[in-house]
Coordinates of C-alpha atoms and ligand atoms in Angstrom, one line a residue:
X8 CA -19.6 7.8 -3.9
X9 CA -18.1 4.1 -3.9
X10 CA -17.4 4.9 0.1
X11 CA -19.3 7.2 1.6
X12 CA -19.0 6.7 5.4
X13 CA -16.3 4.4 5.2
X14 CA -12.8 5.2 7.0
X15 CA -9.1 4.1 5.5
X16 CA -6.0 4.1 6.6
X17 CA -3.4 4.1 3.3
X18 CA 0.4 3.9 5.3
X19 CA 2.6 6.0 3.4
X20 CA 0.2 8.8 2.0
X21 CA 3.2 11.4 1.9
X22 CA 4.3 11.0 -2.0
X23 CA 3.5 8.6 -5.2
X24 CA 1.6 5.8 -5.2
X25 CA 0.2 6.4 -1.9
X26 CA -0.7 9.9 -2.0
X27 CA -2.7 8.6 -5.1
X28 CA -4.5 6.4 -3.7
X29 CA -5.8 8.6 -1.0
X30 CA -7.5 11.2 -2.9
X31 CA -8.5 8.7 -4.7
X32 CA -10.1 6.8 -2.5
X33 CA -11.8 10.4 -0.7
X34 CA -12.9 11.2 -4.4
X35 CA -14.9 8.3 -3.3
X36 CA -15.9 9.3 -0.2
X37 CA -13.6 7.9 2.5
X38 CA -12.3 9.1 5.9
X39 CA -8.6 9.3 5.5
X40 CA -6.2 8.5 7.8
X41 CA -2.2 8.2 6.8
X42 CA 0.8 7.8 7.9
X43 CA 4.7 8.7 6.7
X44 CA 8.0 7.7 7.6
X45 CA 9.8 11.2 7.7
X46 CA 7.7 13.8 5.1
X47 CA 5.6 15.3 7.5
X48 CA 5.1 18.2 5.1
X49 CA 4.4 15.8 2.3
X50 CA 2.1 14.0 4.0
X51 CA -0.4 17.1 5.9
X52 CA 0.2 18.6 1.5
X53 CA -2.0 15.1 1.1
X54 CA -4.3 15.8 4.1
X55 CA -5.6 19.3 2.5
X56 CA -5.7 17.9 -0.2
X57 CA -8.4 15.2 1.1
X58 CA -10.6 17.5 3.6
X59 CA -10.8 20.0 -0.4
X60 CA -12.9 17.1 -1.5
X61 CA -15.0 17.5 1.9
X62 CA -14.0 13.8 3.9
X63 CA -12.0 13.7 7.3
X64 CA -8.5 13.3 7.2
X65 CA -5.5 13.1 9.3
X66 CA -1.6 12.0 9.0
X67 CA 0.5 10.2 11.9
X68 CA 4.1 9.8 11.6
X69 CA 4.8 6.2 12.5
X70 CA 7.5 3.9 11.2
X71 CA 5.7 0.7 9.6
X72 CA 8.3 -1.5 10.7
X73 CA 7.9 -0.5 14.6
X74 CA 4.9 -1.9 16.4
X75 CA 4.5 1.2 18.8
X76 CA 3.9 3.4 16.3
X77 CA 1.7 1.0 14.0
X78 CA -0.1 0.9 17.8
X79 CA -0.6 4.3 17.6
X80 CA -1.2 5.0 13.8
X81 CA -4.6 2.8 15.4
X82 CA -5.3 4.6 18.5
X83 CA -4.5 8.1 15.9
X84 CA -7.0 6.3 13.3
X85 CA -10.0 5.0 16.0
X86 CA -10.2 8.7 17.3
X87 CA -11.1 10.3 13.8
X88 CA -14.6 8.3 13.2
X89 CA -14.5 5.7 16.1
X90 CA -14.1 2.8 13.2
X91 CA -11.6 1.2 10.2
X92 CA -13.4 -0.5 7.5
X93 CA -10.4 -0.6 4.5
X94 CA -6.6 -1.0 5.3
X95 CA -4.3 -0.1 2.1
X96 CA -0.7 -1.1 3.2
X97 CA 1.5 1.0 0.3
X98 CA 4.6 2.0 2.9
X99 CA 7.4 0.3 1.2
X100 CA 11.7 0.6 0.9
X101 CA 13.7 -0.1 -1.8
X102 CA 17.7 -0.9 -1.1
X103 CA 18.9 -2.2 -4.6
X104 CA 21.9 -3.8 -4.8
X105 CA 23.2 -7.3 -6.1
X106 CA 23.0 -10.3 -3.6
X107 CA 26.4 -11.1 -3.4
X108 CA 27.3 -7.1 -2.2
X109 CA 23.9 -7.3 -0.2
X110 CA 24.7 -6.2 2.8
X111 CA 22.3 -7.6 5.9
X112 CA 21.5 -4.4 6.6
X113 CA 20.3 -3.5 3.5
X114 CA 18.8 -7.0 3.9
X115 CA 16.7 -6.6 7.1
X116 CA 15.6 -2.9 6.7
X117 CA 13.3 -3.6 4.0
X118 CA 12.0 -7.0 4.8
X119 CA 11.0 -5.3 8.2
X120 CA 9.2 -1.7 6.4
X121 CA 7.8 -3.6 3.5
X122 CA 6.7 -7.1 5.3
X123 CA 7.0 -6.4 9.0
X124 CA 4.4 -3.1 8.5
X125 CA 2.4 -4.7 6.6
X126 CA 2.2 -7.5 9.0
X127 CA 2.0 -5.5 11.9
X128 CA -1.1 -2.7 10.1
X129 CA -2.9 -6.1 8.8
X130 CA -3.5 -7.3 12.4
X131 CA -4.1 -4.2 13.5
X132 CA -6.7 -3.7 11.4
X133 CA -8.3 -7.3 11.7
X134 CA -8.7 -6.9 15.3
X135 CA -10.9 -3.9 14.7
X136 CA -12.7 -5.7 11.4
X137 CA -13.1 -9.0 13.4
X138 CA -16.0 -7.4 15.3
X139 CA -17.1 -5.3 13.1
X140 CA -17.7 -8.3 10.8
X141 CA -16.7 -6.3 7.6
X142 CA -13.1 -4.9 6.7
X143 CA -10.9 -4.5 3.0
X144 CA -7.3 -4.8 3.1
X145 CA -5.9 -3.7 0.2
X146 CA -1.6 -4.5 -0.1
X147 CA 0.5 -2.9 -2.9
X148 CA 3.2 -6.0 -3.9
X149 CA 5.3 -5.8 -7.3
X150 CA 5.1 -7.5 -10.0
X151 CA 9.2 -8.4 -9.1
X152 CA 7.7 -10.3 -6.5
X153 CA 5.9 -12.4 -8.7
X154 CA 9.1 -12.6 -11.3
X155 CA 11.6 -11.8 -8.9
X156 CA 14.2 -8.7 -10.4
X157 CA 18.2 -9.2 -10.4
X158 CA 19.4 -6.8 -7.7
X159 CA 15.8 -6.4 -5.9
X160 CA 16.2 -9.5 -4.2
X161 CA 15.5 -8.2 -0.7
X162 CA 12.7 -6.3 -2.8
X163 CA 10.8 -8.9 -4.2
X164 CA 11.0 -11.3 -0.9
X165 CA 9.3 -8.8 0.8
X166 CA 7.0 -8.3 -2.2
X167 CA 5.9 -11.6 -2.7
X168 CA 6.0 -12.7 1.5
X169 CA 2.7 -10.1 1.3
X170 CA 1.0 -11.9 -1.4
X171 CA 1.5 -15.2 0.7
X172 CA 0.6 -12.6 3.8
X173 CA -2.8 -11.6 1.8
X174 CA -3.4 -14.8 0.1
X175 CA -3.8 -16.4 4.2
X176 CA -5.7 -13.6 5.9
X177 CA -8.0 -13.6 2.6
X178 CA -8.8 -17.7 3.7
X179 CA -8.7 -16.6 7.7
X180 CA -10.7 -13.6 7.3
X181 CA -13.6 -14.5 4.7
X182 CA -16.3 -15.4 6.8
X183 CA -16.1 -12.0 8.2
X184 CA -16.7 -10.3 5.5
X185 CA -13.5 -9.1 5.5
X186 CA -11.2 -9.3 1.8
X187 CA -7.5 -9.0 1.4
X188 CA -5.7 -8.5 -2.3
X189 CA -3.1 -7.7 -3.3
X190 CA -1.8 -4.7 -6.7
X191 CA 0.8 -5.7 -7.8
X192 CA 2.2 -2.5 -10.0
X193 CA 5.3 -2.8 -12.9
X194 CA 6.8 0.3 -13.5
X195 CA 4.9 3.3 -11.9
X196 CA 6.5 7.2 -12.4
X197 CA 7.3 8.0 -8.0
X198 CA 10.3 8.5 -6.8
X199 CA 10.7 5.5 -6.2
X200 CA 12.0 5.4 -10.1
X201 CA 13.3 8.5 -10.4
X202 CA 16.5 7.4 -9.8
X203 CA 17.0 5.1 -13.4
X204 CA 18.3 7.5 -15.9
X205 CA 16.1 8.3 -19.0
X206 CA 17.2 5.5 -21.5
X207 CA 16.7 3.1 -18.2
X208 CA 12.8 3.9 -18.5
X209 CA 12.8 3.9 -22.6
X210 CA 14.0 0.8 -22.9
X211 CA 11.9 -0.3 -20.4
X212 CA 8.7 1.5 -21.4
X213 CA 9.0 -1.0 -24.6
X214 CA 8.6 -3.3 -23.0
X215 CA 5.5 -2.6 -22.4
X216 CA 2.9 -3.2 -23.8
X217 CA 1.1 -0.5 -23.6
X218 CA 4.2 1.2 -24.5
X219 CA 4.4 4.1 -21.5
X220 CA 5.5 3.5 -17.3
X221 CA 2.5 3.7 -15.0
X222 CA 1.1 7.1 -13.1
X223 CA 0.1 6.6 -10.1
X224 CA -3.1 7.1 -10.5
X225 CA -3.5 3.9 -12.5
X226 CA -2.9 1.5 -9.3
X227 CA -5.2 3.9 -7.2
X228 CA -7.5 3.2 -9.3
X229 CA -7.4 -0.4 -9.0
X230 CA -7.5 -0.1 -5.0
X231 CA -10.5 1.6 -4.6
X232 CA -12.0 -0.9 -7.0
X233 CA -11.0 -3.5 -4.6
X234 CA -11.6 -1.6 -1.4
X235 CA -15.0 -0.6 -3.2
X236 CA -18.8 -3.6 -2.5
X237 CA -18.9 -3.9 -6.2
X238 CA -14.9 -6.3 -5.4
X239 CA -17.0 -7.7 -2.6
X240 CA -17.1 -11.5 -4.3
X241 CA -13.5 -10.6 -5.0
X242 CA -10.4 -12.3 -2.6
X243 CA -7.5 -13.8 -2.4
X244 CA -6.6 -12.5 -5.8
X245 CA -3.2 -10.6 -7.2
X246 CA -4.2 -7.8 -9.4
X247 CA -1.7 -6.9 -11.9
X248 CA -1.5 -3.0 -13.0
X249 CA 1.5 -3.1 -14.9
X250 CA 0.6 -2.5 -18.8
X251 CA 0.8 -5.8 -19.4
X252 CA 4.5 -6.7 -18.4
X253 CA 4.1 -10.4 -16.7
Ligands
NAP305 P1 7.9 6.6 -3.0 O1 7.1 7.5 -3.5 O2 8.9 6.3 -2.6 O3 6.8 6.3 -1.5 C1 7.1 5.7 -0.5 C2 5.9 6.6 0.6 O4 5.7 5.1 2.0 C3 5.9 8.1 0.8 O5 4.5 7.4 1.9 C4 7.1 7.2 2.6 O6 7.2 8.3 3.7 C5 6.2 6.0 3.2 N1 7.3 5.2 3.9 C6 8.6 4.8 3.1 N2 9.4 4.0 4.5 C7 8.4 4.0 5.4 C8 8.4 3.1 7.0 N3 8.7 2.9 7.0 N4 7.2 4.7 7.5 C9 5.5 4.8 7.4 N5 6.2 4.8 5.7 C10 7.4 4.9 4.9 O7 7.2 5.2 -3.6 P2 6.0 4.7 -4.2 O8 6.7 4.5 -5.9 O9 5.0 5.2 -4.5 O10 5.8 2.7 -3.7 C11 4.6 2.6 -3.0 C12 4.1 1.0 -2.9 O11 3.9 0.9 -4.4 C13 5.6 0.7 -2.4 O12 5.2 -0.6 -0.9 C14 5.9 0.2 -3.2 O13 7.5 -1.1 -3.6 C15 5.1 -0.6 -4.1 N6 5.7 -0.6 -6.0 C16 6.1 1.2 -6.9 C17 6.1 0.6 -7.2 C18 7.0 1.6 -9.0 O14 7.5 2.2 -9.4 N7 7.3 3.0 -8.2 C19 6.1 -1.1 -8.7 C20 6.3 -1.8 -7.7 C21 5.1 -1.2 -6.6 P3 8.2 9.5 4.0 O15 7.3 10.5 2.5 O16 7.6 10.5 5.0 O17 8.9 9.0 3.4

């Protein structure tokens, strides 16, 4: 197993890509601490599934856009094994709309969750990892942060922002044996894309060289590699998991 005796904080593990990441890291032996905004039952299901794989697991209600919640998340996480070696910034939201009609609130909520939330978690994790002189940070961006998308200026800004943070962090923390990378998924089948009509999904699949939308496990496998010691000389990178979309 690649991650035995490691503890990972994975934000947004109640469903979708976050749950798949929790399970894949647990399969590789990592203890899992996850957080959720509202989905307590679903998050506890993730915990039970991880525990069945033989690792310790905990879910904490914490809104990552609130600094005090993130502080509490890391305090709770430290109680599990006393250390945190891995952070996966996964939690994220969309509030889509064309720029001219986008409300200030929709802009702020997306930036506060996707960008500010990742910043709070990176800062909290980095302090612990610097003391250990070891750490793996992976942040889930999106191809939308690389190529843009009509109707998603807020989301695209947040996802481009986390790429900038990741590349900067890689430079700040490399000397402490801490890597920081981003994963940029394309279209992945989760609740986030469930609202799209079948027709849109079919059109989307046609534009993907691998001819299908991705599944959460496709992203989780990439994350598991990047947080393992097999990726110890990879930092500041953006790994596209998009079936060849861009
Ligand atoms: P999802 O199914 O909507 O799940 C989102 C997760 O984030 C849930 O666990 C949710 O918790 C949690 N969350 C949302 N806001 C939160 C907050 N303020 N504090 C704490 N947790 C919060 O999304 P997904 O499709 O799995 O996406 C996961 C990540 O991948 C996101 O960053 C997303 O932007 C990115 N991504 C997704 C796609 C895609 O096609 N699906 C493509 C590219 C990138 P609750 O259950 O409590 O709400």
